[in-house]
Coordinates of C-alpha atoms in Angstrom, one line a residue:
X151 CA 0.0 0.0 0.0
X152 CA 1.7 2.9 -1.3
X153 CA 1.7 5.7 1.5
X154 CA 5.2 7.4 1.9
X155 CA 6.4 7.8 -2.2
X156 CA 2.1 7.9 -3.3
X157 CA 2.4 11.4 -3.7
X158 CA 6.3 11.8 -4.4
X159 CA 8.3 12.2 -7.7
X160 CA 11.1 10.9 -8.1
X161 CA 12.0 10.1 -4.5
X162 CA 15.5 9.4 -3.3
X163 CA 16.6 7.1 -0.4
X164 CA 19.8 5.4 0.4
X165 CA 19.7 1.2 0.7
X166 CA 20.0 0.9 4.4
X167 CA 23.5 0.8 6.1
X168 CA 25.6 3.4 6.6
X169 CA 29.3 3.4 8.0
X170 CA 29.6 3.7 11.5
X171 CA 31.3 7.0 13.2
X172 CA 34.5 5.2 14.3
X173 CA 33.9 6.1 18.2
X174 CA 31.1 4.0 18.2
X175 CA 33.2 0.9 19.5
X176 CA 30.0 -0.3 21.1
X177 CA 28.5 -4.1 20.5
X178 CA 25.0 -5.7 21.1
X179 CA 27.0 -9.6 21.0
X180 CA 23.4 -11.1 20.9
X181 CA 22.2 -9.4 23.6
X182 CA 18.1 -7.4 23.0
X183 CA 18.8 -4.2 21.7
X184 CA 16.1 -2.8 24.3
X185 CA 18.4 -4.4 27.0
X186 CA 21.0 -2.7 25.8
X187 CA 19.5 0.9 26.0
X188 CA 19.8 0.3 30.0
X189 CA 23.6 0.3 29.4
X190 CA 24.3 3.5 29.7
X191 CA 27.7 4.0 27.3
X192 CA 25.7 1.5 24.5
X193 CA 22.9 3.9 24.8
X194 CA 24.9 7.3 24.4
X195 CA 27.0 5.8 21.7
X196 CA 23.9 4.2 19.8
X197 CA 21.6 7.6 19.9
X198 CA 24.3 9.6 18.9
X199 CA 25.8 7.4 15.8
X200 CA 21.9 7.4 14.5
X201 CA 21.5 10.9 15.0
X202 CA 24.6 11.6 13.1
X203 CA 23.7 9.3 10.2
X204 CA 20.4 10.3 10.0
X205 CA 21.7 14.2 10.1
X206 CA 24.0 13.6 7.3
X207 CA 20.9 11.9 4.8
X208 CA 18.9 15.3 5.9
X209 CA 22.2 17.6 5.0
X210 CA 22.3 15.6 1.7
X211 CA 18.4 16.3 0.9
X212 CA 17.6 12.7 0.6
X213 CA 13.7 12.4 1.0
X214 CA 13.5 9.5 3.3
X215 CA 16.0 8.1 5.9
X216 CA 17.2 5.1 7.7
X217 CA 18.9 4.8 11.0
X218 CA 22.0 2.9 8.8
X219 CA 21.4 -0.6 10.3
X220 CA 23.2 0.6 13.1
X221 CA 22.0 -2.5 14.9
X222 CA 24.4 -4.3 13.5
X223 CA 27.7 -5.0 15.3
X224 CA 30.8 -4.3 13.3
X225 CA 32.1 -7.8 12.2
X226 CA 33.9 -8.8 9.5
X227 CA 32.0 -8.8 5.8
X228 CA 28.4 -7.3 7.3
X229 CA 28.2 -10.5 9.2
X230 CA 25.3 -9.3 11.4
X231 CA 22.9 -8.6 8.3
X232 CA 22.7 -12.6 8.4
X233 CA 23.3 -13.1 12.4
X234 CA 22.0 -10.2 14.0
X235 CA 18.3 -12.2 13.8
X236 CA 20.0 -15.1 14.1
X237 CA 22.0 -14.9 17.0
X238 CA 18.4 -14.5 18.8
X239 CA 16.5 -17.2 16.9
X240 CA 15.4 -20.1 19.8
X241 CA 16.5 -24.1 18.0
X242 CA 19.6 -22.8 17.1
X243 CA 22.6 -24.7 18.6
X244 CA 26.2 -24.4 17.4
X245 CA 27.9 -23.6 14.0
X246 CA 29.7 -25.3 11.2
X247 CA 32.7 -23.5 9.2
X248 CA 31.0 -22.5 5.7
X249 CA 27.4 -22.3 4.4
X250 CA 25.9 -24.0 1.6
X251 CA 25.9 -20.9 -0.4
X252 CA 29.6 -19.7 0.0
X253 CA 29.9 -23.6 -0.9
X254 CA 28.8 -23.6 -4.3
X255 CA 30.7 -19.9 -5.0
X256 CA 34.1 -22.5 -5.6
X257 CA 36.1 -20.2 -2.4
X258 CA 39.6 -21.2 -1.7
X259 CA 42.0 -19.6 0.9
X260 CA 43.8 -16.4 -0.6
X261 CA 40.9 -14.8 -2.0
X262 CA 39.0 -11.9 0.4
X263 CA 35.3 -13.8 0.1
X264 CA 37.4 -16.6 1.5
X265 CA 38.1 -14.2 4.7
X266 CA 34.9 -13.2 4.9
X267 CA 32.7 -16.9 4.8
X268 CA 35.2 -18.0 7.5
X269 CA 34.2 -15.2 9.8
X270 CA 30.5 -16.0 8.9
X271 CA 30.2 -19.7 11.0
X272 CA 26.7 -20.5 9.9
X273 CA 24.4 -21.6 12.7
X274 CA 22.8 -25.1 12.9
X275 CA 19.4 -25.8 13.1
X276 CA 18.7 -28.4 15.9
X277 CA 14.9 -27.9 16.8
X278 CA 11.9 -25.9 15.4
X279 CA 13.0 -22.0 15.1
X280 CA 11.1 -20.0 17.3
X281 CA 11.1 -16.0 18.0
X282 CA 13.2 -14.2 19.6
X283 CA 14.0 -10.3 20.8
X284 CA 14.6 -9.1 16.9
X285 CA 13.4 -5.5 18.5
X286 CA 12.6 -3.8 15.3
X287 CA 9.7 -1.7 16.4
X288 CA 11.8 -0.4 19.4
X289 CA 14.4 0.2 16.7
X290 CA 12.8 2.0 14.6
X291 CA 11.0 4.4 17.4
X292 CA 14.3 5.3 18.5
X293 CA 14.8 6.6 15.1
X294 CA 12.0 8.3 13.9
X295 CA 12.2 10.4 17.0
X296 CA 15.4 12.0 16.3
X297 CA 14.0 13.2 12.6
X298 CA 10.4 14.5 10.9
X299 CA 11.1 12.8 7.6
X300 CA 9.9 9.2 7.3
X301 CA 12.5 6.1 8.5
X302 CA 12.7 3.3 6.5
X303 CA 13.0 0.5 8.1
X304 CA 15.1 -2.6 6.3
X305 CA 15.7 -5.9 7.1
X306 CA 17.2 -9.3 5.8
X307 CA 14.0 -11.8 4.3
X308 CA 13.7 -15.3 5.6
X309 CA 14.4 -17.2 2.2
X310 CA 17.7 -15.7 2.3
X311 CA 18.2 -15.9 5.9
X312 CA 17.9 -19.6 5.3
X313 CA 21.4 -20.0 3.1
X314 CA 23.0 -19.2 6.9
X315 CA 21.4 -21.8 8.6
X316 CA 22.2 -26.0 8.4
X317 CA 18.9 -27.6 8.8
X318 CA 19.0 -30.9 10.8
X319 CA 15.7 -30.6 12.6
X320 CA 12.8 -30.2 9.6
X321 CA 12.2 -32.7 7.0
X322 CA 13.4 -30.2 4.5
X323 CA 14.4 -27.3 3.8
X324 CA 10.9 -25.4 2.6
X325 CA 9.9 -26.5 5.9
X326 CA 12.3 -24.7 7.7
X327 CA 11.9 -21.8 5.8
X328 CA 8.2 -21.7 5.7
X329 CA 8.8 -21.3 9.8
X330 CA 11.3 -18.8 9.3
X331 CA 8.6 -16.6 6.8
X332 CA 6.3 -16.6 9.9
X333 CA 8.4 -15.6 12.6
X334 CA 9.4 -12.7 10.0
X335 CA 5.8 -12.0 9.6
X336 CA 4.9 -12.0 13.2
X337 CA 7.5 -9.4 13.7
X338 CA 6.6 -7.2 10.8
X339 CA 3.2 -6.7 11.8
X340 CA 4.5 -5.6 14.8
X341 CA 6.7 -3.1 13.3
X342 CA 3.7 -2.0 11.2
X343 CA 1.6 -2.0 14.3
X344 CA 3.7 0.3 16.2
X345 CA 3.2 2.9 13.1
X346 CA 6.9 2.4 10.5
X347 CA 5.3 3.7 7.8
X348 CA 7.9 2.1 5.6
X349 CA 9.5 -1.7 5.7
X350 CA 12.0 -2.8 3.4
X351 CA 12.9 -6.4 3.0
X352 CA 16.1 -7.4 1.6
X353 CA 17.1 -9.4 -0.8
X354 CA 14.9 -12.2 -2.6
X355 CA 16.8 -15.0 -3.8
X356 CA 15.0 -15.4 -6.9
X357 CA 18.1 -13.2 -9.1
X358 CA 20.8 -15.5 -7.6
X359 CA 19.3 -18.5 -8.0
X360 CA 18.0 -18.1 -11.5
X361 CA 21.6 -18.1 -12.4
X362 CA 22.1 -21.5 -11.8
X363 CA 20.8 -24.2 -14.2
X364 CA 20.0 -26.5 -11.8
X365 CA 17.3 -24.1 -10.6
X366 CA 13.7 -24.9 -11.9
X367 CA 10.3 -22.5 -12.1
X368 CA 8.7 -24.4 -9.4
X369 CA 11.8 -23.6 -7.6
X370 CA 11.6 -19.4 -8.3
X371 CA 7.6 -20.2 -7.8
X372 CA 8.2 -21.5 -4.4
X373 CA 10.7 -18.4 -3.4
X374 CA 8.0 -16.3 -4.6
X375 CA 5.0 -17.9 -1.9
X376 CA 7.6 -18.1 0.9
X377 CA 8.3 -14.6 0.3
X378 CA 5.2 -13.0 0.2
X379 CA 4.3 -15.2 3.3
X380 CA 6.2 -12.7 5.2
X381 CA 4.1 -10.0 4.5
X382 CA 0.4 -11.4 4.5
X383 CA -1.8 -8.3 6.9
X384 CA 1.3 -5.9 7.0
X385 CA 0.4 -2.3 6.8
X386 CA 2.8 -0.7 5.4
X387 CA 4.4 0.7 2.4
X388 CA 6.4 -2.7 1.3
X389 CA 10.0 -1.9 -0.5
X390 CA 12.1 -5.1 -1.8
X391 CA 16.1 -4.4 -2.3
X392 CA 17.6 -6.4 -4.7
X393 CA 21.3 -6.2 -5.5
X394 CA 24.5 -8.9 -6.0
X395 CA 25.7 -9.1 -3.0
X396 CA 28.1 -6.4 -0.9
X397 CA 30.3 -8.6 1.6
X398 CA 33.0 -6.6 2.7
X399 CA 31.9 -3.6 -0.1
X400 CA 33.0 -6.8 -2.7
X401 CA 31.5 -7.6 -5.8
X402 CA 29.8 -11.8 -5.3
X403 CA 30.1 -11.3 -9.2
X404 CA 32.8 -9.2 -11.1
X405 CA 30.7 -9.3 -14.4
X406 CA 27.3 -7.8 -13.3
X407 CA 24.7 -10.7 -14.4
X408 CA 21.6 -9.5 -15.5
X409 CA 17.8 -9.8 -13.8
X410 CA 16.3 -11.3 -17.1
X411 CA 15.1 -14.9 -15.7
X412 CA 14.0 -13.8 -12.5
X413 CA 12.2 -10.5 -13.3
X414 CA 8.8 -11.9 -14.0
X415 CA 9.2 -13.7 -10.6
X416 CA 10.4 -10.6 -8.9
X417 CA 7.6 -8.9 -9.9
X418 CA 4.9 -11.1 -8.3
X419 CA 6.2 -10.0 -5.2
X420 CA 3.9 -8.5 -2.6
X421 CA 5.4 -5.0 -2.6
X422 CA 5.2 -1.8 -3.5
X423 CA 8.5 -1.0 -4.3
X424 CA 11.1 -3.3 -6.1
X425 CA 14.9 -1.8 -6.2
X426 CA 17.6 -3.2 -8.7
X427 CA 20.8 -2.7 -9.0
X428 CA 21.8 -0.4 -12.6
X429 CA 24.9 1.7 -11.2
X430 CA 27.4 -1.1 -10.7
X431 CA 26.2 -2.5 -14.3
X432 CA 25.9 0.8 -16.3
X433 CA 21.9 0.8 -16.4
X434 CA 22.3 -3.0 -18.3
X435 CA 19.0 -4.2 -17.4
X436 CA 16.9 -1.0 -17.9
X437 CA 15.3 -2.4 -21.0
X438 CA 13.5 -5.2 -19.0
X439 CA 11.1 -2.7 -17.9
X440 CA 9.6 -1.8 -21.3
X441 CA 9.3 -5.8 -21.6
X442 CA 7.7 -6.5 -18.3
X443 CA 5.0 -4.1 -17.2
X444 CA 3.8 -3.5 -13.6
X445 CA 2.1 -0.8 -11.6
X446 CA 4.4 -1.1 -8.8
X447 CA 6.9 1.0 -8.5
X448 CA 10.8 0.8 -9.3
X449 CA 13.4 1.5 -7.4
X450 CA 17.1 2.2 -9.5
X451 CA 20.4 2.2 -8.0
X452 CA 22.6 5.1 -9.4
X453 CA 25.4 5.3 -7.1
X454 CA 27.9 2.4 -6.8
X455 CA 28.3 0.7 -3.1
X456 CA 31.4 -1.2 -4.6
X457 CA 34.0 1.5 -4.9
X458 CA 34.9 4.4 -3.6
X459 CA 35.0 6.9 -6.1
X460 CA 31.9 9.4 -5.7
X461 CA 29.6 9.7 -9.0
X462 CA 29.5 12.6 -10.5
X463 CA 25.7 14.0 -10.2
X464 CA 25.9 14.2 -14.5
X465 CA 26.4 10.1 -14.1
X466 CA 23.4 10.2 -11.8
X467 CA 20.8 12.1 -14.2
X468 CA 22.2 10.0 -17.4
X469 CA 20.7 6.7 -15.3
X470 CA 17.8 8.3 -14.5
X471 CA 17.3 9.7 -17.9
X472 CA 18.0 6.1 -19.8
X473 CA 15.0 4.5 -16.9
X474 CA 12.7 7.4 -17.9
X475 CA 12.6 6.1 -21.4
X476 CA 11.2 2.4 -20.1
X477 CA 9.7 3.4 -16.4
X478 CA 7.0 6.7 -16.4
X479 CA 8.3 9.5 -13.7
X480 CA 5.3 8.5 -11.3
X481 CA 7.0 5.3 -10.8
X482 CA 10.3 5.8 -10.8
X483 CA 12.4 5.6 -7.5
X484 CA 15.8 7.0 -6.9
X485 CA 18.1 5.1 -4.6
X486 CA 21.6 3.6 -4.4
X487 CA 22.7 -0.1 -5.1
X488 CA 22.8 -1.5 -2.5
X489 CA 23.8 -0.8 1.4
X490 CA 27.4 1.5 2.3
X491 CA 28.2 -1.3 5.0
X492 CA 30.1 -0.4 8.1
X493 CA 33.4 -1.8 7.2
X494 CA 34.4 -0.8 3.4
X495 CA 33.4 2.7 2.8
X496 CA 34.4 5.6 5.2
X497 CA 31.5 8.2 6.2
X498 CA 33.1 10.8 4.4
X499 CA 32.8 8.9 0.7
X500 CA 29.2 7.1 1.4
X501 CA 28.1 11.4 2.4
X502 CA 29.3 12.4 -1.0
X503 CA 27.6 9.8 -2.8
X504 CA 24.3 10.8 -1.2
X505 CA 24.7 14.4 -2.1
X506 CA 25.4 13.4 -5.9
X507 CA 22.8 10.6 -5.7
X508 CA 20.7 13.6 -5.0
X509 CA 21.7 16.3 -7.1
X510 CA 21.4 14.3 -9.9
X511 CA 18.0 13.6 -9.3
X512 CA 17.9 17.7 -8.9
X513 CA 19.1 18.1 -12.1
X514 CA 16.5 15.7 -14.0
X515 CA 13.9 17.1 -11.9
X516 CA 14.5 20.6 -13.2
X517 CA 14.3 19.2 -16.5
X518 CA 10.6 17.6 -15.9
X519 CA 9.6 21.0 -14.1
X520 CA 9.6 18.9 -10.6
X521 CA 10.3 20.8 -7.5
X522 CA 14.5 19.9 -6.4
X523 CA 15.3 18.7 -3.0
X524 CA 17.3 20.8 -0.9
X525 CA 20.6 20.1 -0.2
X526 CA 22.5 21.9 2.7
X527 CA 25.6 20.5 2.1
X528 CA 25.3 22.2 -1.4
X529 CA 24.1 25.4 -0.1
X530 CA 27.0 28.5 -0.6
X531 CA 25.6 30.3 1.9
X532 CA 26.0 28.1 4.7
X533 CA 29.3 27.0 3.3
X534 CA 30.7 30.5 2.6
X535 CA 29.3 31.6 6.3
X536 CA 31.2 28.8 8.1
X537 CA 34.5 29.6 6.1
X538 CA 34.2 33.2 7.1
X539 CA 33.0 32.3 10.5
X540 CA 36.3 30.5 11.0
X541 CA 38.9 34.2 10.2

């Protein structure tokens, strides 16, 4: 149910994560965020850090926010995205050294994924999963009280969740994962309940999985009903992130595949939003959306999460130019790739790329007669005033 971006054109959001300030040294290690908030260091250091991201999404105009999943402890690779719910999932009991997915990638010690799916330990399964102290409502009231534009609130899906787990309690898989969909669900509508007006889930694994030959249509048809299980009597405006992969800011594939197989799959998705990936592969896939109609809208990635060099805001409005000749302005959503991580990009380069992520979108929206954002970090006055401030 479109509610935030009904009314909005061409609205710009970052991903989710952010990098963390470096003084905030601070880790949850599986204990309940709200727990946490009665330590009193955890809870300076986590206000402050989500106050400072948010501030710095406001400075660079963006229209909606996120607190920068700064839930998420700083491990190696983004290793909480995965074990941040899972470290408080009940029937969870040890961990082996590598997951079925790094498995089938062909890692071998010397290369940097191979760093990173050590650190991972994937958890085993040993009875039925059952809830525990995810928190995300409390979450995201602690940031939507620090700012008046609306907080998106992301999190990891529970097909994908499943590729971090070794199942040797249910008969199968799908059974595990069809659990997994309702604890998700259970928690969303809580979220929704508590009034986020905007969830994002993360991650399908339709895209991935089409790649591989050995995956059928009953097998995307079956991601499909699992995911959408997660959202059944959610109210909310629904966004789904797709992207390929950001472990450690590192491309999962150096050739950027393409969404072809998986599209019309994607698009059954109970969502309002869908968000692909077209920076990292130069707008590759952009076609696809005068082939496959929908009426939801689409989400386009025009700054890279991958590299460090900040796109020019010229890049920005070519992108969005080429997905305004296959996606009407109504629909279109502008947004980055995929999350800025805590570990591979510093603040200072994941800012800039919001400001031109931003300005870019300025400059098409001058050409379509749209009202532009304002941006204060662009603003010479304030700039010029602090310079002269300082003599």
């Amino acid at each position: 149910m479109l509610s935030v971006t009904k009314d909005l054109m061409l609205p710009t959001a970052i991903t989710g994560s952010y990098p963390r300030p470096l003084w905030f040294d601070m880790s949850l290690n599986g204990r309940s965020f709200k727990s946490a908030l009665g330590e009193s260091l955890f809870r300076e250091q986590y206000m402050d850090a989500v106050a400072a991201i948010i501030n710095a999404q406001e400075a660079a105009g963006l229209d909606i926010v996120t607190d920068g999943d700064s839930r998420f402890d700083l491990a190696v690779g983004g290793k909480s995205w995965f074990f941040y719910p899972i470290e408080r999932l009940g029937g969870i009991q040890g961990a082996r050294d590598t997951s079925q997915g790094w498995m089938r990638r062909g890692l071998r010690p010397g290369q940097i994924l191979w760093e990173v799916q050590e650190a991972y330990q994937p958890a085993v399964v040993k009875g039925k999963l059952t809830r525990g102290p995810w928190d995300y409502a409390a979450l995201w009231q602690v940031a939507q009280r620090l700012t008046n534009k609306p907080v998106k609130f992301g999190a990891i899906c529970a097909p994908i969740l499943s590729s971090m787990l070794w199942n040797e309690y249910y008969d199968d898989d799908k059974a595990m994962i069809l659990d997994l969909c309702d604890i998700m669900n259970a928690e969303l509508r809580e979220l929704a309940g508590v009034g986020c007006p905007l969830i994002q889930l993360e991650e399908p694994p339709h895209h991935s999985r089409a790649l591989l030959p050995t995956t059928t249509e009953a097998d995307l048809a079956f991601m499909t009903e699992a995911f959408n299980r997660q959202l059944v009597g959610v109210d909310a405006e629904i966004w789904v992130h797709t992207c390929w992969g950001n472990p450690n800011q590192q491309r999962t594939y150096w050739e950027t595949p393409s969404y072809e197989r998986a599209m019309p799959h994607l698009l059954q998705l109970k969502a309002d939003v869908i968000t692909f990936e077209c920076a990292s592969s130069n707008g590759q896939d952009l076609h696809l959306f005068g082939k496959y109609k929908t009426d939801k809208k689409i989400g386009i990635g025009v700054v890279n999460h991958c590299n460090t060099v900040v796109e020019p805001p010229e890049y920005v409005a070519g992108l969005i130019r080429r997905a305004l000749e296959f996606i009407p302005p109504e629909q279109l959503v502008i947004t980055t790739d995929c999350g800025f991580g805590r570990e591979g990009l510093s603040r200072r380069i994941a800012y800039y790329k919001c400001v031109s992520l931003v300005e870019g979108t300025n400059i098409v929206r001058k050409e379509l007669g749209l009202p532009e954002a304002h941006i204060r970090a662009s603003d010479p006055k304030l700039y010029f005033a602090s310079n002269e401030a300082s003599h």
